[in-house]
Amino acid sequence: MKVTFYGTRGSCPTPGKSTLKYGGNTACVLVESEDGRKLILDAGTGIRVLGDEMVKNHDDIYLLLSHNHHDHIQGFPFFKPLYQAGRNIYIYPAKTNPNQPRAAIEQMNGSYFPLEEHELKANFEFKDTSWEQQPVTINGFRVHRREINHPNGGAAYIVEHGSKRVAYVTDNELNPPNKMATSAYEWKEFLLGVDLVIHDGQYIEKDMPLKHGWGHSLISEVVDLAKCANIKMLAFYSHDPDRTDDEIDQWQQKIDNMKLDNDIFFAKEGQCIEL
Ligand SMILES: [Zn+2]
């Protein structure tokens, strides 16, 4: 299984000199199986570059969304396969409150984006969001889901193929001040033994208490989760728009100094992990 990061930034794209190393595009990850099947996670601005690659063939496209906040769907209108005649695109939205399963395409309404849905050439199918915790099969991958602790809800995924599993848990607050959708114990159970866990680590202690309840985790909380869930490989994701490359490097150094058994790193745009 191969995992490629096309966008790693949370909340807002951050082009500029101080974010070159870890990237400025928002959420998008591609998972590929050994037999060449693909699954896209989220449609932040990173999906634009992925679209430039995918437009070269006509394979069916499968896109899973964590939720509809702008940084997770903003790149969708710039995904070139949308404009390919006869291209089949299957979109799996997460259940949110309010539930707007077609939000990715509804943003293309002439007001936020000049083209409208009827002008797109691809064939779209928005899949049912009612599947709760039952695993489903999507393009040959087994997909498990849990609800994230995030304002207005959304989904985290484990994508499984053969003996390999990758978890995508972005925009998740491990210790929210309000009601938890999924508890720390449930996350530990869900993520146990997963080969690569991609987890939100947007905040640091000095962001608190202002951002407590905004739906993202402290880096330190996620390190604790990695230790207690015995996570082999953890990729921090959804980097704060204000976090510079130098600051992220300093956090990497702090974590390396802990000399943990877990392989913990901050995901970089363009990085590819072979599992
Ligand atoms: Zn969000």
Short mmCIF file of C-alpha atoms in Angstrom, two decimals, residues 1 33-35 37 140-142 144 159-166 195:
data_model
loop_
_atom_site.label_atom_id
_atom_site.label_comp_id
_atom_site.label_asym_id
_atom_site.label_seq_id
_atom_site.Cartn_x
_atom_site.Cartn_y
_atom_site.Cartn_z
CA MET A 1 0.00 0.00 0.00
CA SER A 33 -3.01 -0.60 -3.34
CA GLU A 34 -0.35 -2.88 -4.81
CA ASP A 35 -2.73 -3.73 -7.65
CA ARG A 37 -6.47 0.77 -7.05
CA GLY A 140 -11.52 -3.06 -3.33
CA PHE A 141 -10.56 -1.33 -0.07
CA ARG A 142 -12.25 -2.22 3.20
CA HIS A 144 -14.09 1.53 8.53
CA VAL A 159 -8.61 2.11 4.82
CA GLU A 160 -7.56 -1.52 4.61
CA HIS A 161 -6.13 -3.54 1.72
CA GLY A 162 -4.59 -6.99 2.13
CA SER A 163 -2.74 -6.95 5.43
CA LYS A 164 -2.11 -3.18 5.43
CA ARG A 165 -4.16 -0.47 7.14
CA VAL A 166 -3.92 3.29 7.15
CA ASP A 195 0.28 0.48 10.15
#
